[in-house]
Each structure stands twice: as structure tokens, then as C-alpha cells.
Amino acid sequence: MRILFFTPFAGRNGAEMMLWYTIKHINKDKFSCALFSGQKGPLIDELPKSVPFFLPHVPLKQTLGQRVIIKAKNRIFGKNKVDDPYKKSVIDAHNKFKPDVWYINTVLCPEAVSLALELGVPYVVHFHDMLFVYQHITYNNLKNAVEGAKLLVGCSEVVCDKLRIMGGTNIALHYECIDTSKIALDKKNTEKLKKKLNINSSFIWVMSGSVEYRKGTDLIPLIARSLGKSVSILWLGLGSSGYSYYIEKELKYYGIENVFMLGSKSDDYYDYLALADGLVLTSREDPFPLVMIEAAALGLPIVSFNSGELKNSLKMVWVS
Amino acid sequence: MGIVIDSFDTLDLVQAMHKVSNNEINFNKEISIARANEFDAEIQAQYWQDMMLSRDFA
């Protein structure tokens, strides 16, 4: 089977990490794979050499000037007669690789869904998200993703439930995964990182995820104040919006010094996780957070809201 | 594994964090690691291949 995968960023988020792990372990005798990524993110360099990849001929995030020119051309010549750079890039990739099916990884590739429908290419959509993401894509893009796909894949039971509610018919459950071989700890490095941060707390909590409302980063200042100074909290993940600015200011306003906003730290990621004594998941919605599996693999206890109905999704041994 | 809070109340989350840091819950590290290993990419990739091969996309 020849599969052309579509992914939005090639970034280190759960949905795209899962895709990379799958591609890495795929049986090459049974599957030929290629990848089309909306952006040249850091994971592109980690693709197996045998997997060809394609990028848009021009960056997907067009400048305002580029968008104005395309819009003006569309008005003058009609939409179908204008060279849409994304469409052209995808068609070139399709013609070169000749896939049997497109595998659209996340609903954050709506252009691929529209194009698959237009060209009559069979497609699979893998859903890693729920309502917080649905609100950021258009009505028709979600409709097309659900109603036109040959197969809908949900990353957890609760995601599959949402797909059923939306009228999806051919639904499969496929959990997110981690590469346990990558969790090789460097104890010396962990100690070094602890010293670098100058942490002498009796207990260290860690959370990993983008700094955003869905992940509940804004709850961290209140949690830190309630726990007191003997406990530290590390947040691994990037954020550059006004939301991050607000949180930075709130921490400063209350004089909170035991919260460390560390950014992405991809090289030392597992050593930072291992530095902690427990994982706290503050997400308001998270259908299947990879960090939970990573923390479990490190033997860390987890405290979490039931975001994404984690109890049902994981059927793990919770004690409450 | 830990504690799941149904209430979405931050102070309930804090209380649970206190319980964990004070060793007030039964936590078995080995069970946790074994369960996590079931989500290893090699195992899950096999499920994914079975899922794809059982479908006809023509």
C-alpha cells in the first residue's frame, strides 16, 4: 500500500510525534510511505532516509502581500484558473509518489481534505483533537473531514465518540504511542539540570505542553501559591502569545519563584521529566496526552483533571 | 498511577498533589512502567498496520 501522509508542522507535538514513531516502525515490505508537511519543522530531519518528503513550493503561511495578490488574481481570473501554490505542490507530490491513499494526520490540514475531495483521492483522517480545535477550523472543513473520509481514526475512545456524534461511520481507535527506547536516562545530566535550576525543593512537579489556555497554564500560579515554597513546578513547552506574557506577569506579581517556565528543551526532555517526582496535568481538554505515557514510563505518579475522560481512555490503574 | 480529578476545581487538584507528595496514595512504579510499555511505538505500529491492511481504500 502506498500512503502519502499529510502533517501540518512536523513539530514536536503529540500528534506528529505519533506519526513519526509509526513511520519509523512501519513494515517497508507492506507499505511505501511519503510525507507532505505544511512546514519544515524539526522532525523533518528525523524522517527515515527511505521516506521521501515534500513541502509546499512556497511557505503555507503566506505573507499579507502574497495573500492580497492571490485574492486579486482569483477575482480577476476565477479561482480555478489561478495557480494555488499549495494545491500545485500537493499535486506535484501526488503525481511523483502515486499514492493509493492520503493519510491526513490531524484536522489541522484542512487544505489537504478539500483537495482530496476535489481530486477524488481516497483519504483517511486521524483525529487527535476535540472541541478546542474544532472551534478553530471552519464548519465545512470539519464536515468534509468527517463525511468524506474512507476511514476516521480517533486517538482515544472519547475522540471516537465525538466522531460518532458527528455522523462518522467507518471509525477506528488507535492510541498515541511513545518510543520507549528513547527514554534512556542520563542521571548525571539530571543532577546537572537540577543544579542549574538551583532547585532544593522537597517535591518537584512537572508539566509538559504548549503554553496555552487549553493546557491550563494559567492555573499554575494558583497551584504554586497553594502548594507553598517547598514545592517546585517545571513547565516544559513553548508559548509566545499574550497568554504567555500574562502568566509571566502573574508569576512576578505574586512573587512566585518556584515555577520554572523552561521552553521546549527537546535535547534534555526526558532528563527534565526524570528530574521531577510527579506529573501534574492541568489541561482543560486533552484526549490522549503523550506526556502521561512518558511520565508513566518513568514511574512518576500523575495528578490530572479528567480531561478527555482519561480514566476511560487509558484504563490504567488509577488510585483515587 | 495517580489521581484523576473529576471536578475541574483547581483546589481539588492541589489537594490531590498534596496526597501524592505526602505518600498518601498507593502507587506502584512497576505497574506504571509496565502499562506505559504497552503504548510503545513498535507495538502500536503493528496495530496501526493491521488497521490499515484490513481496509479497502480503492
mmCIF file of C-alpha atoms in Angstrom:
data_model
loop_
_atom_site.group_PDB
_atom_site.id
_atom_site.type_symbol
_atom_site.label_atom_id
_atom_site.label_comp_id
_atom_site.label_asym_id
_atom_site.label_seq_id
_atom_site.Cartn_x
_atom_site.Cartn_y
_atom_site.Cartn_z
ATOM 1 C CA MET A 1 0.000 0.000 0.000
ATOM 2 C CA ARG A 2 1.359 3.419 -0.956
ATOM 3 C CA ILE A 3 0.495 6.146 1.557
ATOM 4 C CA LEU A 4 1.070 9.867 1.332
ATOM 5 C CA PHE A 5 0.939 11.282 4.857
ATOM 6 C CA PHE A 6 -0.068 14.891 5.474
ATOM 7 C CA THR A 7 1.021 16.718 8.579
ATOM 8 C CA PRO A 8 0.795 20.429 9.445
ATOM 9 C CA PHE A 9 4.097 21.423 11.039
ATOM 10 C CA ALA A 10 6.492 18.483 11.535
ATOM 11 C CA GLY A 11 6.779 19.795 15.090
ATOM 12 C CA ARG A 12 7.291 18.039 18.413
ATOM 13 C CA ASN A 13 3.644 17.744 19.426
ATOM 14 C CA GLY A 14 1.861 14.521 20.363
ATOM 15 C CA ALA A 15 0.039 14.035 17.060
ATOM 16 C CA GLU A 16 3.121 14.486 14.918
ATOM 17 C CA MET A 17 5.410 12.511 17.234
ATOM 18 C CA MET A 18 2.941 9.612 16.915
ATOM 19 C CA LEU A 19 3.142 9.829 13.120
ATOM 20 C CA TRP A 20 6.938 9.801 13.164
ATOM 21 C CA TYR A 21 7.044 6.809 15.502
ATOM 22 C CA THR A 22 4.602 4.956 13.238
ATOM 23 C CA ILE A 23 6.561 5.736 10.066
ATOM 24 C CA LYS A 24 9.770 4.628 11.774
ATOM 25 C CA HIS A 25 8.333 1.216 12.719
ATOM 26 C CA ILE A 26 6.270 0.565 9.614
ATOM 27 C CA ASN A 27 6.835 -2.661 7.664
ATOM 28 C CA LYS A 28 8.550 -1.482 4.476
ATOM 29 C CA ASP A 29 7.540 -4.660 2.615
ATOM 30 C CA LYS A 30 3.881 -3.858 3.101
ATOM 31 C CA PHE A 31 3.859 -0.056 2.990
ATOM 32 C CA SER A 32 5.583 2.619 0.924
ATOM 33 C CA CYS A 33 5.352 5.998 2.588
ATOM 34 C CA ALA A 34 5.949 9.605 1.677
ATOM 35 C CA LEU A 35 5.200 12.722 3.662
ATOM 36 C CA PHE A 36 3.826 16.145 2.812
ATOM 37 C CA SER A 37 4.372 18.672 5.578
ATOM 38 C CA GLY A 38 2.900 22.169 5.657
ATOM 39 C CA GLN A 39 6.106 23.434 7.262
ATOM 40 C CA LYS A 40 9.728 22.332 7.563
ATOM 41 C CA GLY A 41 9.627 21.664 11.286
ATOM 42 C CA PRO A 42 12.359 19.979 13.361
ATOM 43 C CA LEU A 43 11.032 16.445 12.801
ATOM 44 C CA ILE A 44 11.794 16.578 9.063
ATOM 45 C CA ASP A 45 15.446 15.869 9.884
ATOM 46 C CA GLU A 46 14.384 12.771 11.825
ATOM 47 C CA LEU A 47 12.490 11.094 8.972
ATOM 48 C CA PRO A 48 13.930 7.728 7.872
ATOM 49 C CA LYS A 49 16.028 8.233 4.738
ATOM 50 C CA SER A 50 13.779 5.851 2.804
ATOM 51 C CA VAL A 51 10.768 8.168 3.216
ATOM 52 C CA PRO A 52 10.585 10.972 0.649
ATOM 53 C CA PHE A 53 9.133 14.228 1.904
ATOM 54 C CA PHE A 54 7.507 17.164 0.165
ATOM 55 C CA LEU A 55 6.990 20.748 1.283
ATOM 56 C CA PRO A 56 4.800 23.470 -0.221
ATOM 57 C CA HIS A 57 6.606 25.307 -3.048
ATOM 58 C CA VAL A 58 6.007 28.472 -1.048
ATOM 59 C CA PRO A 59 5.548 28.517 2.736
ATOM 60 C CA LEU A 60 1.969 27.741 3.732
ATOM 61 C CA LYS A 61 1.874 30.790 5.950
ATOM 62 C CA GLN A 62 1.661 33.363 3.177
ATOM 63 C CA THR A 63 2.576 36.937 3.802
ATOM 64 C CA LEU A 64 -0.164 39.539 3.698
ATOM 65 C CA GLY A 65 1.194 40.731 0.328
ATOM 66 C CA GLN A 66 1.082 37.211 -1.157
ATOM 67 C CA ARG A 67 -2.472 36.703 0.075
ATOM 68 C CA VAL A 68 -3.624 40.007 -1.435
ATOM 69 C CA ILE A 69 -2.087 39.092 -4.813
ATOM 70 C CA ILE A 70 -3.707 35.617 -4.857
ATOM 71 C CA LYS A 71 -7.068 37.076 -3.832
ATOM 72 C CA ALA A 72 -6.871 39.707 -6.571
ATOM 73 C CA LYS A 73 -5.917 37.094 -9.206
ATOM 74 C CA ASN A 74 -8.800 34.871 -8.050
ATOM 75 C CA ARG A 75 -11.211 37.754 -8.537
ATOM 76 C CA ILE A 76 -9.916 38.593 -12.000
ATOM 77 C CA PHE A 77 -9.311 35.137 -13.483
ATOM 78 C CA GLY A 78 -11.582 32.928 -11.393
ATOM 79 C CA LYS A 79 -10.439 30.705 -8.537
ATOM 80 C CA ASN A 80 -9.778 27.527 -10.526
ATOM 81 C CA LYS A 81 -7.572 29.184 -13.108
ATOM 82 C CA VAL A 82 -5.060 30.584 -10.658
ATOM 83 C CA ASP A 83 -2.023 28.609 -9.620
ATOM 84 C CA ASP A 84 -2.681 27.972 -5.948
ATOM 85 C CA PRO A 85 0.864 27.257 -4.692
ATOM 86 C CA TYR A 86 -0.288 24.754 -2.050
ATOM 87 C CA LYS A 87 -2.512 22.885 -4.489
ATOM 88 C CA LYS A 88 0.261 22.776 -7.086
ATOM 89 C CA SER A 89 2.742 21.471 -4.510
ATOM 90 C CA VAL A 90 0.399 18.700 -3.385
ATOM 91 C CA ILE A 91 -0.498 17.667 -6.933
ATOM 92 C CA ASP A 92 3.208 17.543 -7.815
ATOM 93 C CA ALA A 93 3.869 15.349 -4.765
ATOM 94 C CA HIS A 94 0.890 13.133 -5.606
ATOM 95 C CA ASN A 95 1.958 12.678 -9.230
ATOM 96 C CA LYS A 96 5.518 11.933 -8.238
ATOM 97 C CA PHE A 97 4.730 9.430 -5.462
ATOM 98 C CA LYS A 98 1.449 7.994 -6.858
ATOM 99 C CA PRO A 99 -0.148 7.001 -3.528
ATOM 100 C CA ASP A 100 -3.167 4.715 -3.125
ATOM 101 C CA VAL A 101 -4.437 6.770 -0.216
ATOM 102 C CA TRP A 102 -3.786 10.047 1.603
ATOM 103 C CA TYR A 103 -3.415 9.831 5.371
ATOM 104 C CA ILE A 104 -4.262 13.230 6.800
ATOM 105 C CA ASN A 105 -2.793 13.408 10.281
ATOM 106 C CA THR A 106 -4.947 15.818 12.307
ATOM 107 C CA VAL A 107 -7.790 18.048 11.171
ATOM 108 C CA LEU A 108 -5.273 20.876 11.106
ATOM 109 C CA CYS A 109 -4.608 20.072 7.414
ATOM 110 C CA PRO A 110 -7.975 21.249 6.026
ATOM 111 C CA GLU A 111 -6.446 22.191 2.665
ATOM 112 C CA ALA A 112 -5.472 18.550 2.112
ATOM 113 C CA VAL A 113 -9.026 17.378 2.893
ATOM 114 C CA SER A 114 -10.548 19.853 0.410
ATOM 115 C CA LEU A 115 -8.042 18.892 -2.247
ATOM 116 C CA ALA A 116 -8.563 15.151 -1.749
ATOM 117 C CA LEU A 117 -12.297 15.683 -2.275
ATOM 118 C CA GLU A 118 -11.691 17.831 -5.336
ATOM 119 C CA LEU A 119 -9.309 15.299 -6.901
ATOM 120 C CA GLY A 120 -11.291 12.242 -5.828
ATOM 121 C CA VAL A 121 -8.400 10.736 -3.874
ATOM 122 C CA PRO A 122 -9.404 8.343 -1.056
ATOM 123 C CA TYR A 123 -8.318 9.726 2.316
ATOM 124 C CA VAL A 124 -8.058 8.823 5.967
ATOM 125 C CA VAL A 125 -8.275 11.496 8.674
ATOM 126 C CA HIS A 126 -6.604 10.835 12.020
ATOM 127 C CA PHE A 127 -8.245 12.906 14.759
ATOM 128 C CA HIS A 128 -6.088 13.804 17.765
ATOM 129 C CA ASP A 129 -8.277 16.646 18.916
ATOM 130 C CA MET A 130 -11.679 17.638 20.171
ATOM 131 C CA LEU A 131 -13.770 20.767 20.680
ATOM 132 C CA PHE A 132 -10.989 23.263 21.410
ATOM 133 C CA VAL A 133 -9.586 22.547 17.949
ATOM 134 C CA TYR A 134 -12.939 22.188 16.168
ATOM 135 C CA GLN A 135 -13.643 25.820 17.011
ATOM 136 C CA HIS A 136 -10.538 26.906 15.088
ATOM 137 C CA ILE A 137 -11.434 25.220 11.796
ATOM 138 C CA THR A 138 -14.344 26.083 9.535
ATOM 139 C CA TYR A 139 -17.717 24.349 9.573
ATOM 140 C CA ASN A 140 -17.167 22.928 6.080
ATOM 141 C CA ASN A 141 -13.619 21.783 6.739
ATOM 142 C CA LEU A 142 -14.723 19.688 9.720
ATOM 143 C CA LYS A 143 -17.773 18.432 7.788
ATOM 144 C CA ASN A 144 -15.570 17.344 4.861
ATOM 145 C CA ALA A 145 -13.059 15.708 7.187
ATOM 146 C CA VAL A 146 -15.777 13.618 8.851
ATOM 147 C CA GLU A 147 -18.118 12.909 5.954
ATOM 148 C CA GLY A 148 -15.708 12.392 3.074
ATOM 149 C CA ALA A 149 -13.064 10.170 4.650
ATOM 150 C CA LYS A 150 -12.845 6.463 3.858
ATOM 151 C CA LEU A 151 -11.631 5.904 7.404
ATOM 152 C CA LEU A 152 -11.700 8.049 10.542
ATOM 153 C CA VAL A 153 -9.114 7.281 13.195
ATOM 154 C CA GLY A 154 -9.548 8.570 16.748
ATOM 155 C CA CYS A 155 -6.670 8.712 19.221
ATOM 156 C CA SER A 156 -8.849 7.780 22.178
ATOM 157 C CA GLU A 157 -12.327 6.481 22.954
ATOM 158 C CA VAL A 158 -13.654 9.928 23.707
ATOM 159 C CA VAL A 159 -12.432 11.203 20.317
ATOM 160 C CA CYS A 160 -14.136 8.245 18.607
ATOM 161 C CA ASP A 161 -17.341 9.118 20.472
ATOM 162 C CA LYS A 162 -17.179 12.647 19.085
ATOM 163 C CA LEU A 163 -16.701 11.220 15.563
ATOM 164 C CA ARG A 164 -19.794 9.032 16.005
ATOM 165 C CA ILE A 165 -21.805 12.027 17.208
ATOM 166 C CA MET A 166 -20.773 13.885 14.039
ATOM 167 C CA GLY A 167 -22.112 11.040 11.911
ATOM 168 C CA GLY A 168 -18.774 9.364 11.147
ATOM 169 C CA THR A 169 -19.303 5.762 10.084
ATOM 170 C CA ASN A 170 -16.020 3.996 9.468
ATOM 171 C CA ILE A 171 -14.198 4.717 12.752
ATOM 172 C CA ALA A 172 -11.140 3.038 14.213
ATOM 173 C CA LEU A 173 -9.447 3.596 17.555
ATOM 174 C CA HIS A 174 -5.694 3.950 17.532
ATOM 175 C CA TYR A 175 -3.917 5.171 20.659
ATOM 176 C CA GLU A 176 -0.980 7.549 20.657
ATOM 177 C CA CYS A 177 2.383 5.936 21.336
ATOM 178 C CA ILE A 178 5.849 6.667 22.656
ATOM 179 C CA ASP A 179 9.271 5.352 21.743
ATOM 180 C CA THR A 180 10.357 3.689 24.980
ATOM 181 C CA SER A 181 13.858 3.121 23.563
ATOM 182 C CA LYS A 182 14.341 6.884 23.658
ATOM 183 C CA ILE A 183 13.726 7.042 27.396
ATOM 184 C CA ALA A 184 17.337 6.321 28.282
ATOM 185 C CA LEU A 185 18.089 8.441 31.290
ATOM 186 C CA ASP A 186 21.319 10.228 31.997
ATOM 187 C CA LYS A 187 21.364 10.563 35.799
ATOM 188 C CA LYS A 188 24.413 12.824 35.723
ATOM 189 C CA ASN A 189 22.654 15.170 33.340
ATOM 190 C CA THR A 190 19.520 15.146 35.513
ATOM 191 C CA GLU A 191 21.591 16.202 38.536
ATOM 192 C CA LYS A 192 23.334 18.831 36.434
ATOM 193 C CA LEU A 193 19.982 20.273 35.319
ATOM 194 C CA LYS A 194 18.738 20.326 38.908
ATOM 195 C CA LYS A 195 21.819 22.249 39.998
ATOM 196 C CA LYS A 196 21.492 24.615 37.057
ATOM 197 C CA LEU A 197 17.953 25.462 38.113
ATOM 198 C CA ASN A 198 19.092 25.704 41.742
ATOM 199 C CA ILE A 199 16.197 23.583 42.993
ATOM 200 C CA ASN A 200 16.263 22.317 46.567
ATOM 201 C CA SER A 201 12.553 21.530 46.829
ATOM 202 C CA SER A 202 11.166 18.584 48.724
ATOM 203 C CA PHE A 203 8.974 17.678 45.746
ATOM 204 C CA ILE A 204 9.157 18.662 42.069
ATOM 205 C CA TRP A 205 6.129 18.602 39.782
ATOM 206 C CA VAL A 206 6.457 18.708 36.009
ATOM 207 C CA MET A 207 4.004 19.504 33.220
ATOM 208 C CA SER A 208 4.718 19.367 29.501
ATOM 209 C CA GLY A 209 2.724 21.046 26.759
ATOM 210 C CA SER A 210 2.351 24.279 24.843
ATOM 211 C CA VAL A 211 1.730 27.319 26.979
ATOM 212 C CA GLU A 212 -1.941 27.802 26.099
ATOM 213 C CA TYR A 213 -5.409 28.061 27.637
ATOM 214 C CA ARG A 214 -6.371 24.501 26.632
ATOM 215 C CA LYS A 215 -3.411 23.162 28.616
ATOM 216 C CA GLY A 216 -4.412 25.210 31.665
ATOM 217 C CA THR A 217 -1.097 27.008 32.108
ATOM 218 C CA ASP A 218 -2.990 29.857 33.795
ATOM 219 C CA LEU A 219 -3.771 27.531 36.726
ATOM 220 C CA ILE A 220 -0.089 27.167 37.594
ATOM 221 C CA PRO A 221 0.274 30.412 39.606
ATOM 222 C CA LEU A 222 -2.665 29.479 41.854
ATOM 223 C CA ILE A 223 -1.366 25.914 42.242
ATOM 224 C CA ALA A 224 2.104 27.191 43.138
ATOM 225 C CA ARG A 225 0.724 29.618 45.720
ATOM 226 C CA SER A 226 -1.452 26.895 47.250
ATOM 227 C CA LEU A 227 1.370 24.347 47.458
ATOM 228 C CA GLY A 228 3.859 26.720 49.051
ATOM 229 C CA LYS A 229 7.564 27.321 48.570
ATOM 230 C CA SER A 230 8.787 23.836 49.459
ATOM 231 C CA VAL A 231 7.482 22.519 46.144
ATOM 232 C CA SER A 232 8.692 23.399 42.639
ATOM 233 C CA ILE A 233 6.840 23.222 39.332
ATOM 234 C CA LEU A 234 8.564 22.861 35.947
ATOM 235 C CA TRP A 235 6.706 23.620 32.716
ATOM 236 C CA LEU A 236 8.228 22.164 29.543
ATOM 237 C CA GLY A 237 6.748 23.748 26.455
ATOM 238 C CA LEU A 238 6.739 26.801 24.301
ATOM 239 C CA GLY A 239 4.464 29.798 24.205
ATOM 240 C CA SER A 240 4.896 33.213 22.708
ATOM 241 C CA SER A 241 1.404 34.686 22.799
ATOM 242 C CA GLY A 242 -0.089 37.334 25.036
ATOM 243 C CA TYR A 243 -1.273 34.424 27.185
ATOM 244 C CA SER A 244 2.398 33.580 27.979
ATOM 245 C CA TYR A 245 3.047 37.237 28.738
ATOM 246 C CA TYR A 246 0.121 37.291 31.170
ATOM 247 C CA ILE A 247 1.318 34.189 33.011
ATOM 248 C CA GLU A 248 4.863 35.537 33.253
ATOM 249 C CA LYS A 249 3.442 38.736 34.764
ATOM 250 C CA GLU A 250 1.142 36.882 37.178
ATOM 251 C CA LEU A 251 4.067 34.843 38.493
ATOM 252 C CA LYS A 252 6.008 38.064 39.005
ATOM 253 C CA TYR A 253 3.013 39.892 40.551
ATOM 254 C CA TYR A 254 2.642 37.272 43.274
ATOM 255 C CA GLY A 255 6.410 36.891 43.730
ATOM 256 C CA ILE A 256 6.288 33.205 42.756
ATOM 257 C CA GLU A 257 9.832 31.908 42.349
ATOM 258 C CA ASN A 258 9.245 28.155 42.457
ATOM 259 C CA VAL A 259 7.732 27.893 38.957
ATOM 260 C CA PHE A 260 10.170 27.367 36.089
ATOM 261 C CA MET A 261 8.873 28.017 32.577
ATOM 262 C CA LEU A 262 11.530 26.116 30.629
ATOM 263 C CA GLY A 263 10.504 26.267 26.962
ATOM 264 C CA SER A 264 10.850 23.229 24.705
ATOM 265 C CA LYS A 265 14.198 21.699 25.910
ATOM 266 C CA SER A 266 13.971 18.922 23.323
ATOM 267 C CA ASP A 267 17.535 17.629 23.819
ATOM 268 C CA ASP A 268 17.154 17.122 27.571
ATOM 269 C CA TYR A 269 13.419 16.434 27.534
ATOM 270 C CA TYR A 270 13.394 13.061 29.305
ATOM 271 C CA ASP A 271 16.053 14.153 31.792
ATOM 272 C CA TYR A 272 13.861 17.097 32.775
ATOM 273 C CA LEU A 273 10.890 14.760 33.183
ATOM 274 C CA ALA A 274 13.019 12.396 35.273
ATOM 275 C CA LEU A 275 14.116 15.279 37.451
ATOM 276 C CA ALA A 276 10.529 15.503 38.714
ATOM 277 C CA ASP A 277 8.800 13.469 41.412
ATOM 278 C CA GLY A 278 5.354 13.681 39.797
ATOM 279 C CA LEU A 279 3.422 14.877 36.758
ATOM 280 C CA VAL A 280 0.570 17.347 37.082
ATOM 281 C CA LEU A 281 -1.738 17.654 34.072
ATOM 282 C CA THR A 282 -3.669 20.893 34.142
ATOM 283 C CA SER A 283 -5.265 20.508 30.696
ATOM 284 C CA ARG A 284 -8.886 21.509 30.269
ATOM 285 C CA GLU A 285 -9.072 19.196 27.254
ATOM 286 C CA ASP A 286 -6.506 16.620 26.205
ATOM 287 C CA PRO A 287 -7.835 13.459 24.563
ATOM 288 C CA PHE A 288 -4.667 11.437 24.997
ATOM 289 C CA PRO A 289 -1.653 13.351 26.306
ATOM 290 C CA LEU A 290 1.605 11.676 25.354
ATOM 291 C CA VAL A 291 3.346 13.122 28.386
ATOM 292 C CA MET A 292 1.140 10.972 30.584
ATOM 293 C CA ILE A 293 2.504 7.814 28.990
ATOM 294 C CA GLU A 294 6.025 9.218 29.138
ATOM 295 C CA ALA A 295 5.640 10.004 32.843
ATOM 296 C CA ALA A 296 4.213 6.546 33.486
ATOM 297 C CA ALA A 297 7.197 5.018 31.661
ATOM 298 C CA LEU A 298 9.444 6.907 34.071
ATOM 299 C CA GLY A 299 7.437 5.646 37.028
ATOM 300 C CA LEU A 300 6.103 9.066 38.032
ATOM 301 C CA PRO A 301 2.749 9.388 39.805
ATOM 302 C CA ILE A 302 0.242 11.556 37.931
ATOM 303 C CA VAL A 303 -2.382 14.018 39.084
ATOM 304 C CA SER A 304 -4.771 15.194 36.414
ATOM 305 C CA PHE A 305 -8.177 16.603 35.658
ATOM 306 C CA ASN A 306 -10.369 14.109 33.830
ATOM 307 C CA SER A 307 -9.734 16.000 30.611
ATOM 308 C CA GLY A 308 -10.568 13.785 27.663
ATOM 309 C CA GLU A 309 -12.028 11.210 30.051
ATOM 310 C CA LEU A 310 -8.617 9.837 30.843
ATOM 311 C CA LYS A 311 -9.964 7.187 33.171
ATOM 312 C CA ASN A 312 -11.891 5.560 30.333
ATOM 313 C CA SER A 313 -9.293 6.149 27.662
ATOM 314 C CA LEU A 314 -6.362 4.605 29.379
ATOM 315 C CA LYS A 315 -7.947 2.029 31.657
ATOM 316 C CA MET A 316 -4.876 2.448 33.788
ATOM 317 C CA VAL A 317 -4.550 1.626 37.422
ATOM 318 C CA TRP A 318 -5.766 4.836 38.969
ATOM 319 C CA VAL A 319 -5.983 5.176 42.701
ATOM 320 C CA SER A 320 -8.275 7.903 43.939
ATOM 321 C CA MET B 1 -0.679 5.627 38.587
ATOM 322 C CA GLY B 2 -2.118 8.630 40.340
ATOM 323 C CA ILE B 3 -5.299 10.607 40.866
ATOM 324 C CA VAL B 4 -7.865 11.882 38.367
ATOM 325 C CA ILE B 5 -9.954 14.857 39.460
ATOM 326 C CA ASP B 6 -13.479 14.905 38.037
ATOM 327 C CA SER B 7 -14.458 18.302 39.439
ATOM 328 C CA PHE B 8 -12.138 20.548 37.386
ATOM 329 C CA ASP B 9 -11.623 22.507 40.605
ATOM 330 C CA THR B 10 -8.022 23.693 40.923
ATOM 331 C CA LEU B 11 -8.062 23.380 44.703
ATOM 332 C CA ASP B 12 -9.143 19.722 44.416
ATOM 333 C CA LEU B 13 -6.139 19.235 42.121
ATOM 334 C CA VAL B 14 -3.879 20.866 44.729
ATOM 335 C CA GLN B 15 -5.295 18.596 47.432
ATOM 336 C CA ALA B 16 -4.509 15.554 45.265
ATOM 337 C CA MET B 17 -0.980 16.867 44.707
ATOM 338 C CA HIS B 18 -0.545 17.112 48.485
ATOM 339 C CA LYS B 19 -1.711 13.488 48.840
ATOM 340 C CA VAL B 20 0.857 12.311 46.285
ATOM 341 C CA SER B 21 3.755 14.309 47.715
ATOM 342 C CA ASN B 22 2.899 13.077 51.245
ATOM 343 C CA ASN B 23 2.849 9.440 50.017
ATOM 344 C CA GLU B 24 -0.811 9.095 50.941
ATOM 345 C CA ILE B 25 -1.716 7.057 47.863
ATOM 346 C CA ASN B 26 -0.846 3.529 46.832
ATOM 347 C CA PHE B 27 1.457 3.911 43.915
ATOM 348 C CA ASN B 28 3.195 1.024 42.201
ATOM 349 C CA LYS B 29 6.005 2.216 39.981
ATOM 350 C CA GLU B 30 6.396 -1.192 38.292
ATOM 351 C CA ILE B 31 2.722 -1.350 37.259
ATOM 352 C CA SER B 32 3.002 2.162 35.896
ATOM 353 C CA ILE B 33 6.069 1.335 33.788
ATOM 354 C CA ALA B 34 4.588 -1.948 32.539
ATOM 355 C CA ARG B 35 1.359 -0.220 31.491
ATOM 356 C CA ALA B 36 3.274 2.535 29.696
ATOM 357 C CA ASN B 37 5.285 -0.058 27.782
ATOM 358 C CA GLU B 38 2.057 -1.284 26.184
ATOM 359 C CA PHE B 39 1.987 2.053 24.358
ATOM 360 C CA ASP B 40 5.420 1.564 22.851
ATOM 361 C CA ALA B 41 5.653 2.594 19.198
ATOM 362 C CA GLU B 42 6.691 -0.839 17.994
ATOM 363 C CA ILE B 43 3.565 -2.463 19.441
ATOM 364 C CA GLN B 44 1.220 0.348 18.396
ATOM 365 C CA ALA B 45 2.685 0.483 14.866
ATOM 366 C CA GLN B 46 1.714 -3.173 14.438
ATOM 367 C CA TYR B 47 -1.890 -2.343 15.423
ATOM 368 C CA TRP B 48 -1.820 0.576 13.003
ATOM 369 C CA GLN B 49 -0.656 -1.649 10.132
ATOM 370 C CA ASP B 50 -3.367 -4.218 10.891
ATOM 371 C CA MET B 51 -5.932 -1.414 10.893
ATOM 372 C CA MET B 52 -4.782 -0.111 7.511
ATOM 373 C CA LEU B 53 -4.426 -3.522 5.841
ATOM 374 C CA SER B 54 -7.918 -4.582 6.899
ATOM 375 C CA ARG B 55 -9.455 -1.693 4.908
ATOM 376 C CA ASP B 56 -10.118 -1.366 1.218
ATOM 377 C CA PHE B 57 -9.368 2.167 0.035
ATOM 378 C CA ALA B 58 -9.992 1.589 -3.649
#
